[in-house]
Tab-separated table of C-alpha atoms in Angstrom:
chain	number	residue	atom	x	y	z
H	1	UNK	CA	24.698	-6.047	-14.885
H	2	UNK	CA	21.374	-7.066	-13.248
H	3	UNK	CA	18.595	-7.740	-15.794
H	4	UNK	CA	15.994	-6.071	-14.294
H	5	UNK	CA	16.494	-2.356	-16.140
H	6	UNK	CA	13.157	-2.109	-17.443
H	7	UNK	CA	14.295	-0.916	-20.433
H	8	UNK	CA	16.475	2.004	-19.204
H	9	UNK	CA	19.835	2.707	-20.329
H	10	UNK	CA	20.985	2.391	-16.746
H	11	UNK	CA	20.814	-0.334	-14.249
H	12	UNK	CA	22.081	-1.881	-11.326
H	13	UNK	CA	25.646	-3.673	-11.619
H	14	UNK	CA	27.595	-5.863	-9.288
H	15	UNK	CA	31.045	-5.081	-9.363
H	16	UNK	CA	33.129	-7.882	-8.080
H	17	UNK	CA	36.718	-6.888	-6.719
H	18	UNK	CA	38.922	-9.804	-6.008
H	19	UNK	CA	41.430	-9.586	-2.796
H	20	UNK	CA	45.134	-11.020	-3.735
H	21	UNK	CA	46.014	-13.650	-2.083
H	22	UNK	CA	48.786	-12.652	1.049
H	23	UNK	CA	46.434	-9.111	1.271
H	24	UNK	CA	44.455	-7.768	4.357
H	25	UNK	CA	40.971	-7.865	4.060
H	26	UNK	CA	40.088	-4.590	3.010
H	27	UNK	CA	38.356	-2.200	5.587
H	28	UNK	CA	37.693	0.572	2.875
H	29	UNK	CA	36.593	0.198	-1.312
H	30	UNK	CA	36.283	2.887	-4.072
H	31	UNK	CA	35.433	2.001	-7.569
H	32	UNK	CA	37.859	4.029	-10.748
H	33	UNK	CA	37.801	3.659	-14.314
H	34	UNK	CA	41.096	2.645	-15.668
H	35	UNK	CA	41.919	4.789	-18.619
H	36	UNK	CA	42.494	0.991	-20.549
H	37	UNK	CA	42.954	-2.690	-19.653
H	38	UNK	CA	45.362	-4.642	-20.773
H	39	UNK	CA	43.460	-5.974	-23.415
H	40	UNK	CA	42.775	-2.250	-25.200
H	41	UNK	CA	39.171	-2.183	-23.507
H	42	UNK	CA	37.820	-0.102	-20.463
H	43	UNK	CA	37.072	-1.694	-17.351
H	44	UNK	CA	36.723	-0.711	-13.611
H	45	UNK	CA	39.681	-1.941	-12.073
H	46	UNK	CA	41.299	-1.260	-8.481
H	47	UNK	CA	43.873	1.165	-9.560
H	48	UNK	CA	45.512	4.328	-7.748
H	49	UNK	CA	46.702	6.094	-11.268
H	50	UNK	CA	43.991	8.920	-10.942
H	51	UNK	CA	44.252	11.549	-8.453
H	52	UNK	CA	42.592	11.398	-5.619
H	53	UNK	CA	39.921	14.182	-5.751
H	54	UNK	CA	36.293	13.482	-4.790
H	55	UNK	CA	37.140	9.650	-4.438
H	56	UNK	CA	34.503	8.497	-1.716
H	57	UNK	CA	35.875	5.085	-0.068
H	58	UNK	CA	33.180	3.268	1.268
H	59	UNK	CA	33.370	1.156	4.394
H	60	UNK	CA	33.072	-2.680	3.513
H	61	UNK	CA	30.475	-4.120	5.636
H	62	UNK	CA	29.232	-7.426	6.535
H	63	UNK	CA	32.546	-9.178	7.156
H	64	UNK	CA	31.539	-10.926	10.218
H	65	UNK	CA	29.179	-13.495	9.712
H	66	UNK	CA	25.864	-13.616	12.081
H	67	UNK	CA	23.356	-16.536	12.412
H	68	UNK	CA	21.722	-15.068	14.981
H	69	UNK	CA	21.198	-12.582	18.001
H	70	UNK	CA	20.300	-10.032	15.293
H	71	UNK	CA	19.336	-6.334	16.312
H	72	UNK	CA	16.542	-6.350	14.631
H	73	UNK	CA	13.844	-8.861	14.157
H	74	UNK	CA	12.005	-7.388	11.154
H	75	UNK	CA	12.985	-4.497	8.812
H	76	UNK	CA	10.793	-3.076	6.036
H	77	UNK	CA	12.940	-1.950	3.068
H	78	UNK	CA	10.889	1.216	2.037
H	79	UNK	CA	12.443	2.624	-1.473
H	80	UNK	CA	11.891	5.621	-3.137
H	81	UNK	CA	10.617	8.348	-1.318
H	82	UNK	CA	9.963	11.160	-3.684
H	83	UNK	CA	8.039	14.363	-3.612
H	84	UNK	CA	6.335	12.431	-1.208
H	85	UNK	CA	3.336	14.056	0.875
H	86	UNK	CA	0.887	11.088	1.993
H	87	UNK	CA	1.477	11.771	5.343
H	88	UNK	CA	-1.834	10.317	6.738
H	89	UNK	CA	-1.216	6.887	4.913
H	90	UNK	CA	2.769	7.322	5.699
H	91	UNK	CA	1.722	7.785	9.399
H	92	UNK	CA	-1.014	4.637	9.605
H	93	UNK	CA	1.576	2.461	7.679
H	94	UNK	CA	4.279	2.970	10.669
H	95	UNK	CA	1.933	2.592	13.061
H	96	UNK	CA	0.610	-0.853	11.543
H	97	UNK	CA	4.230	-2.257	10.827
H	98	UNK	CA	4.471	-1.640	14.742
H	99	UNK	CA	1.529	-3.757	15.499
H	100	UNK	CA	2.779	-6.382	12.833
H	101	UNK	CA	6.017	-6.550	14.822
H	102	UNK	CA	8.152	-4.786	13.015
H	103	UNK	CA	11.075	-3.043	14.499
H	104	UNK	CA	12.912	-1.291	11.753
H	105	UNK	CA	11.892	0.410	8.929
H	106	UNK	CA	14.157	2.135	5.919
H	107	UNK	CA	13.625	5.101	3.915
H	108	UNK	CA	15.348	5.960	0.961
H	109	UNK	CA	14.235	9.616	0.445
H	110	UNK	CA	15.216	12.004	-2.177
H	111	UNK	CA	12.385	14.462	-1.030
H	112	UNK	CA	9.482	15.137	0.701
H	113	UNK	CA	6.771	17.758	2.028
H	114	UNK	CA	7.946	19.358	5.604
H	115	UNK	CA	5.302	17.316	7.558
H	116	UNK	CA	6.398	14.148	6.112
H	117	UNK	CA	9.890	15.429	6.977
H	118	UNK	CA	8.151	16.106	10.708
H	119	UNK	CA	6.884	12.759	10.968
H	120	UNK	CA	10.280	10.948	9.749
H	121	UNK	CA	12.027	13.143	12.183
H	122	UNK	CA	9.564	11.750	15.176
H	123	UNK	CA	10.128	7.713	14.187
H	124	UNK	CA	13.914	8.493	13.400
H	125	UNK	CA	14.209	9.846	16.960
H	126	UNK	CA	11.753	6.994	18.410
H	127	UNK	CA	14.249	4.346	16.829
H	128	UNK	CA	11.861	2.977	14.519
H	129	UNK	CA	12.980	4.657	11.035
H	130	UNK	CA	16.195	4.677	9.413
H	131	UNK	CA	16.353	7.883	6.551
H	132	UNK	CA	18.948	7.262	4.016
H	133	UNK	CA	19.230	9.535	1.650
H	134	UNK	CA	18.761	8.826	-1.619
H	135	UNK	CA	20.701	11.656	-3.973
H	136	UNK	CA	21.434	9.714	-7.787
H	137	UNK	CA	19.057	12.379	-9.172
H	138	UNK	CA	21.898	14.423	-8.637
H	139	UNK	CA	24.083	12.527	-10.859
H	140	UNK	CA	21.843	10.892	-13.169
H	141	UNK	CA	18.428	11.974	-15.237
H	142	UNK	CA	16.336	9.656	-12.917
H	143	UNK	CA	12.891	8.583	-14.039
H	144	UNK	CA	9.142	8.627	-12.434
H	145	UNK	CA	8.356	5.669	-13.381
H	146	UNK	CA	8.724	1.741	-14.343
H	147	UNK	CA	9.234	2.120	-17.870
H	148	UNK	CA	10.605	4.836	-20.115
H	149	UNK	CA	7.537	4.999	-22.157
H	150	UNK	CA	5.729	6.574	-18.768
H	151	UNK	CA	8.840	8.586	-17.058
H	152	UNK	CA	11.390	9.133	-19.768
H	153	UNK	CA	14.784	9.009	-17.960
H	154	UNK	CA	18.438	7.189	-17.674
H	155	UNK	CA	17.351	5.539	-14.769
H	156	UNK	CA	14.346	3.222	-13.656
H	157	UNK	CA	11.982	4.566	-10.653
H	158	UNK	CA	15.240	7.139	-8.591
H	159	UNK	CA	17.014	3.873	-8.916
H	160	UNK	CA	14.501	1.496	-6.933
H	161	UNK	CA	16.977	-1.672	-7.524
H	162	UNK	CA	19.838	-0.112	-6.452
H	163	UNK	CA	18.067	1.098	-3.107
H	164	UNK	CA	16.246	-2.433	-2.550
H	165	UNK	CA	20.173	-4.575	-2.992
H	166	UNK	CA	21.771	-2.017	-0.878
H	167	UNK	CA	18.850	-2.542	1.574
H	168	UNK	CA	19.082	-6.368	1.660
H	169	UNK	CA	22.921	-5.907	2.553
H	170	UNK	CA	22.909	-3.312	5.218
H	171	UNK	CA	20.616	-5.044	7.116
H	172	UNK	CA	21.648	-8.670	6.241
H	173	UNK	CA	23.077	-9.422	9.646
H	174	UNK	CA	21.189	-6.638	11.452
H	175	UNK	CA	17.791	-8.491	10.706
H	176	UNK	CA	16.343	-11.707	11.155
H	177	UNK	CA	13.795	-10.996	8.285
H	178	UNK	CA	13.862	-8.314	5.479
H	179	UNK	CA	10.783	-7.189	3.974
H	180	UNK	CA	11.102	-5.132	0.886
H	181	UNK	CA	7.809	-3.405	-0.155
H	182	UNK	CA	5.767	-0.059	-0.776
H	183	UNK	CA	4.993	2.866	1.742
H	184	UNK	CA	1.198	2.452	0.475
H	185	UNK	CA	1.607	-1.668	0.851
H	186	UNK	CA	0.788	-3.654	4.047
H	187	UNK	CA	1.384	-7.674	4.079
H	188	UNK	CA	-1.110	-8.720	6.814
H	189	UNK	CA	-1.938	-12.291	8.085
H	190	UNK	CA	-5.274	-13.626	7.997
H	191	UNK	CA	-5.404	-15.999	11.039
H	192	UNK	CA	-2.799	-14.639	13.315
H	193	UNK	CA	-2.341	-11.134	14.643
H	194	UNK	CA	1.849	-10.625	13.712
H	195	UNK	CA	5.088	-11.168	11.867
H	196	UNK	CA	5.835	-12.783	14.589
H	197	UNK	CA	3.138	-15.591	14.564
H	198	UNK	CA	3.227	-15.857	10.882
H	199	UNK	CA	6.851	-16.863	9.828
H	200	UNK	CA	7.211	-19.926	11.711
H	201	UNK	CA	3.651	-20.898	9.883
H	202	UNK	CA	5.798	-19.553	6.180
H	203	UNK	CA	8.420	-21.499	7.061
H	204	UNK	CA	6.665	-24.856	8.417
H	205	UNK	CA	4.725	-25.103	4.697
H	206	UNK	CA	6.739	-23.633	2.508
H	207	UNK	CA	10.869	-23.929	4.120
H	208	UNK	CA	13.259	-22.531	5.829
H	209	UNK	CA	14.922	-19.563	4.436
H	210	UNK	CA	12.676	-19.184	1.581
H	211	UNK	CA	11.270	-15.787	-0.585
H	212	UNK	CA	8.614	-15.611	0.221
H	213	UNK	CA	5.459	-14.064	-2.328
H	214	UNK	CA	2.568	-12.313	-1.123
H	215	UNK	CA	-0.308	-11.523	-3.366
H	216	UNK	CA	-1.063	-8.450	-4.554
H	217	UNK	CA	-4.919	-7.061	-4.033
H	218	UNK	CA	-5.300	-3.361	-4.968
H	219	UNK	CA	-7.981	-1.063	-2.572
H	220	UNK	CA	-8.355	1.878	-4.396
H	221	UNK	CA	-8.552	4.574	-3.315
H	222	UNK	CA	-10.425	6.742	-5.565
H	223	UNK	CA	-13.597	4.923	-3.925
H	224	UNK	CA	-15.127	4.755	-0.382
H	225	UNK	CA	-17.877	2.463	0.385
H	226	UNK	CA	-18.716	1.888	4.080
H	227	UNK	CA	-18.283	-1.338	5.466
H	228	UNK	CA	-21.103	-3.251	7.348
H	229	UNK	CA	-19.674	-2.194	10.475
H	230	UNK	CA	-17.754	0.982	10.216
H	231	UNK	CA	-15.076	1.703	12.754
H	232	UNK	CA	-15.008	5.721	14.673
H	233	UNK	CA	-12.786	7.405	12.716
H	234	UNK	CA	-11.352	10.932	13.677
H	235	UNK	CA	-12.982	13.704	11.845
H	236	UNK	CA	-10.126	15.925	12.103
H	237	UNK	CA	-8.216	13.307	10.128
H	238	UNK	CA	-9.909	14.794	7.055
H	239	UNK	CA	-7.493	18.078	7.400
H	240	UNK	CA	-4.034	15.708	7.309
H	241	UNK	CA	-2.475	15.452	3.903
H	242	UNK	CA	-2.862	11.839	2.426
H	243	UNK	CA	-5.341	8.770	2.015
H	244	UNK	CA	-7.254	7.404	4.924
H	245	UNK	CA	-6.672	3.514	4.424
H	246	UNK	CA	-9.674	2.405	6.958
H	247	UNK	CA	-11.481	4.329	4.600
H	248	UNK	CA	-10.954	2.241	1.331
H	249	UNK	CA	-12.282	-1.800	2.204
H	250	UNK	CA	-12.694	-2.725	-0.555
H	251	UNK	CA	-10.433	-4.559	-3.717
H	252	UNK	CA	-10.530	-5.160	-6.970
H	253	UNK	CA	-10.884	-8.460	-8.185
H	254	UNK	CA	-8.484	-10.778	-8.722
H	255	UNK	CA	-7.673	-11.295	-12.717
H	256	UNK	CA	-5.305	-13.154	-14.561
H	257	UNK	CA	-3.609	-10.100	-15.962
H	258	UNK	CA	-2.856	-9.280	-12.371
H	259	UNK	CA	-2.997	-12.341	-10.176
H	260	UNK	CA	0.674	-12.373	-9.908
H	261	UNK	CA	1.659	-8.868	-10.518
H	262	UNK	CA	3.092	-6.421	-8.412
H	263	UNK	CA	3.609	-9.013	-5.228
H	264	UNK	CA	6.033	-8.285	-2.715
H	265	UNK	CA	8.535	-10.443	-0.192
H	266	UNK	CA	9.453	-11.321	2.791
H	267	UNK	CA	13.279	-13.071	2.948
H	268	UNK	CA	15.749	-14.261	5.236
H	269	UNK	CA	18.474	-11.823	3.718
H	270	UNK	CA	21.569	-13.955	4.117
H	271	UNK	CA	19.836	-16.367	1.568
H	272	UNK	CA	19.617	-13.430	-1.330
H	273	UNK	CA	22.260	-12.408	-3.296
H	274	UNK	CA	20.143	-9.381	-5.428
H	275	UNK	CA	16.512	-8.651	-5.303
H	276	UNK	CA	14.603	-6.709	-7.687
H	277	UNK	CA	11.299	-4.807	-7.484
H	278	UNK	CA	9.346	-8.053	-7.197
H	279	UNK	CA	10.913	-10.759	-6.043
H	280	UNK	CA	15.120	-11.600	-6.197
H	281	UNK	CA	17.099	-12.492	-9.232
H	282	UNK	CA	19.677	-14.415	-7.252
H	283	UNK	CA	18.925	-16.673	-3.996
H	284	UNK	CA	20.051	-19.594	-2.329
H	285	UNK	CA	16.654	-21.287	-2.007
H	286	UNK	CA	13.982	-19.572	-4.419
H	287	UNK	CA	11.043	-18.656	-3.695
H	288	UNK	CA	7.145	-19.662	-3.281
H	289	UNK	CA	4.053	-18.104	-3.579
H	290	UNK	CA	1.955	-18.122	-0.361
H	291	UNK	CA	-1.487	-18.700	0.006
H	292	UNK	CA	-3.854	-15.806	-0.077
H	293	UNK	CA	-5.838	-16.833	2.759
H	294	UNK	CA	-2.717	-17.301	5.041
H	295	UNK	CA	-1.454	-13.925	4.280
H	296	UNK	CA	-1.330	-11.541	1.286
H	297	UNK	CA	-0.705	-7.811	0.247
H	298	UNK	CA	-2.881	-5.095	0.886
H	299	UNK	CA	-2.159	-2.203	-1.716
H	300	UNK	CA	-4.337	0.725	-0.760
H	301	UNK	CA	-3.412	2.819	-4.113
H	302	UNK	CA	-4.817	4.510	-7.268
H	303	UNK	CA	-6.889	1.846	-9.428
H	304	UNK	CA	-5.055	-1.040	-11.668
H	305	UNK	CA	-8.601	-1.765	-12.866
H	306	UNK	CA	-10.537	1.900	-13.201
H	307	UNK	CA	-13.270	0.490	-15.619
H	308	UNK	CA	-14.708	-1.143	-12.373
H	309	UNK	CA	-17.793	0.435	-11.077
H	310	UNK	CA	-18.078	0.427	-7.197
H	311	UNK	CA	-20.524	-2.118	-6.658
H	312	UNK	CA	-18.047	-4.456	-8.812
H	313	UNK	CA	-15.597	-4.449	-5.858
H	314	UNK	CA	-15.211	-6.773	-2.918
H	315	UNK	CA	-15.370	-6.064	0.685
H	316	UNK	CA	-12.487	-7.083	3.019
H	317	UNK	CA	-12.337	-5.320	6.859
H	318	UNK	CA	-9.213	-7.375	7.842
H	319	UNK	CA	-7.911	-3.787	8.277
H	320	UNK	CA	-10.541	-3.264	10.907
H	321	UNK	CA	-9.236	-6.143	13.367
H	322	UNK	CA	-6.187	-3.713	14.063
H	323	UNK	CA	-8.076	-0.198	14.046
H	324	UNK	CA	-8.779	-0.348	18.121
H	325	UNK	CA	-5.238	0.114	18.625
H	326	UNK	CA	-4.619	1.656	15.653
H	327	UNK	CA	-6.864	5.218	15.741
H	328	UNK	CA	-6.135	6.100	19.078
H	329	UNK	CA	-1.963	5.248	17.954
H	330	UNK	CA	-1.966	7.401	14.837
H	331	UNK	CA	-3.999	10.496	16.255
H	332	UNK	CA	-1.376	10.109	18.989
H	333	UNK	CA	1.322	10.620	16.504
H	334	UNK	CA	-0.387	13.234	14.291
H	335	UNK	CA	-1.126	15.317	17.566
H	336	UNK	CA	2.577	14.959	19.028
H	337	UNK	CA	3.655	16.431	15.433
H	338	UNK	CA	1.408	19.289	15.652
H	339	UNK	CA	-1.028	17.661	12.926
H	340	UNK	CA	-4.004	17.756	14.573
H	341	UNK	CA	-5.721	19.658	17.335
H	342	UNK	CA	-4.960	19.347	21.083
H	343	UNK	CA	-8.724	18.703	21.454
H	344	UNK	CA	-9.543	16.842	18.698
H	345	UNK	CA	-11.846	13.545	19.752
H	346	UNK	CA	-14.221	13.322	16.768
């Protein structure tokens, strides 16, 4: 069992099932419970004793190993998506992993609001999103949140872990680089424009095939200051559902209680074995934390620090190097999905 459970009484398990020797490699795997082993104790075993019914067999995957000429250069590992109606930030997000370089991005999604359902139905038929869903609430009593004391449950966060791992393998020789991360998270370079320009920098300082750590700085958005040099922004973006992110420049502080809290990665994924909510448990080459004024996290969000009064917070428009091409893309987007006005220029 993984030891990231948060405290839960469930968590994520890998279940090793050996192949004897003079055997095909399997195409197809279910997992049974053995009524007993042979040593009087229960334990999953590859056994054919029970019948049959509602046995899913799963395809085995990733049994042709890939160095290179991957589909994908990039994929964002986006897990959970639940009772989820931030459509504005959902919509800006897409639009920036685009101009980041990213060509893939995953959804595990349990449920969601009909216009976010509008909007994943647009990138899914674009070629952009992937939508798997996500259904263990169905099965288990799935929590809210991190830690039982918050969302009292079996299960931590609609079984984040388990989404993340199964992530990092489906794309692990679909993708160059795997990002896993938040829907309301962006990692953004500070001296170069992309992904694309940025991980031969990562991998020049820090290694090849390294996790890589990005800091975590929190823009809430509970406050809006303007910036020195505010950008034209839509007013009919006001009526779509969710948080305007070129509306919230400025972070919190960086404290020692936080400074390296809630970071996320970006990872080769055939050097990973299992990844957890921040960081991996199990790699081939660790990982290292990246300098904040190469690239970090931008985490436009409800406030870690809410004592802070407005004035205490610190201005930081990188977001506004992108927002040229990024207002005219996202009205683009909200007016193809019937989210904004036909004439709406201001």
């Amino acid at each position: 069992m993984n030891t990231d459970h948060f405290g839960f009484a469930y968590g994520t398990a890998d279940i090793m099932c050996p192949v004897p020797s003079g055997c095909e490699a399997p195409s197809r795997i279910t997992v049974t419970s053995a009524a007993g082993s042979s040593d009087g104790t229960e334990a999953p075993q590859a056994t054919f004793s029970e019948p049959q019914v509602d046995r899913e067999f799963l395809e085995v995957k990733n049994q042709n190993v890939k160095s290179d000429a991957f589909p994908y250069n990039f994929t964002i590992c986006l897990s959970t998506m639940f009772d989820f109606t931030n459509v504005l930030q959902f919509v800006q997000s897409l639009e920036m992993m685009q101009l980041l370089g990213v060509d893939r991005v995953v959804v595990y999604k349990t449920s969601c609001s009909p216009e976010t359902q509008r909007i994943l139905d647009y990138y899914t038929h674009k070629g952009l999103v992937e939508v798997i869903p996500w259904s263990l609430s169905r099965y288990l009593n799935v929590s809210r949140s991190f830690v039982p004391s918050l969302g009292p449950g079996d299960l931590h966060y609609f079984g984040q872990i388990a989404a993340l791992n199964d992530c990092l393998y489906r794309y692990m020789y679909r993708s160059r680089y795997v990002a896993l991360q938040d829907m309301d998270e962006l990692i953004l370079p500070q001296s170069v424009s992309s992904w694309s320009e940025l991980l031969p920098q990562l991998e020049q300082k820090y290694g090849v095939d390294r996790c890589y750590m990005f800091e975590n700085n929190v823009f809430p958005n509970t406050i809006k200051r303007p910036p020195p040099n505010p950008p034209t922004l839509l007013a009919s973006w006001l009526n779509v559902s969710g948080v305007d992110i070129l509306s919230h420049l400025y972070q919190e502080p960086i404290i020692p209680e936080t400074h390296y809290s809630n970071f996320k990665i970006i990872v080769n994924p055939r050097a990973v074995f299992t990844a957890t909510v921040h960081g991996v448990l199990h790699s081939q080459h660790g990982c290292s934390w990246v300098d904040r004024n190469m690239v970090r996290m931008y985490h436009t969000r409800g406030p870690r620090q809410p004592h802070l009064k407005p004035e205490q917070l610190i201005y930081d428009g990188r977001l506004l190097d992108y927002s040229a091409r990024l207002i005219p893309a996202v009205s683009a987007v909200l007016k193809e999905n019937g989210l904004l006005e036909e004439d709406s220029t201001h």
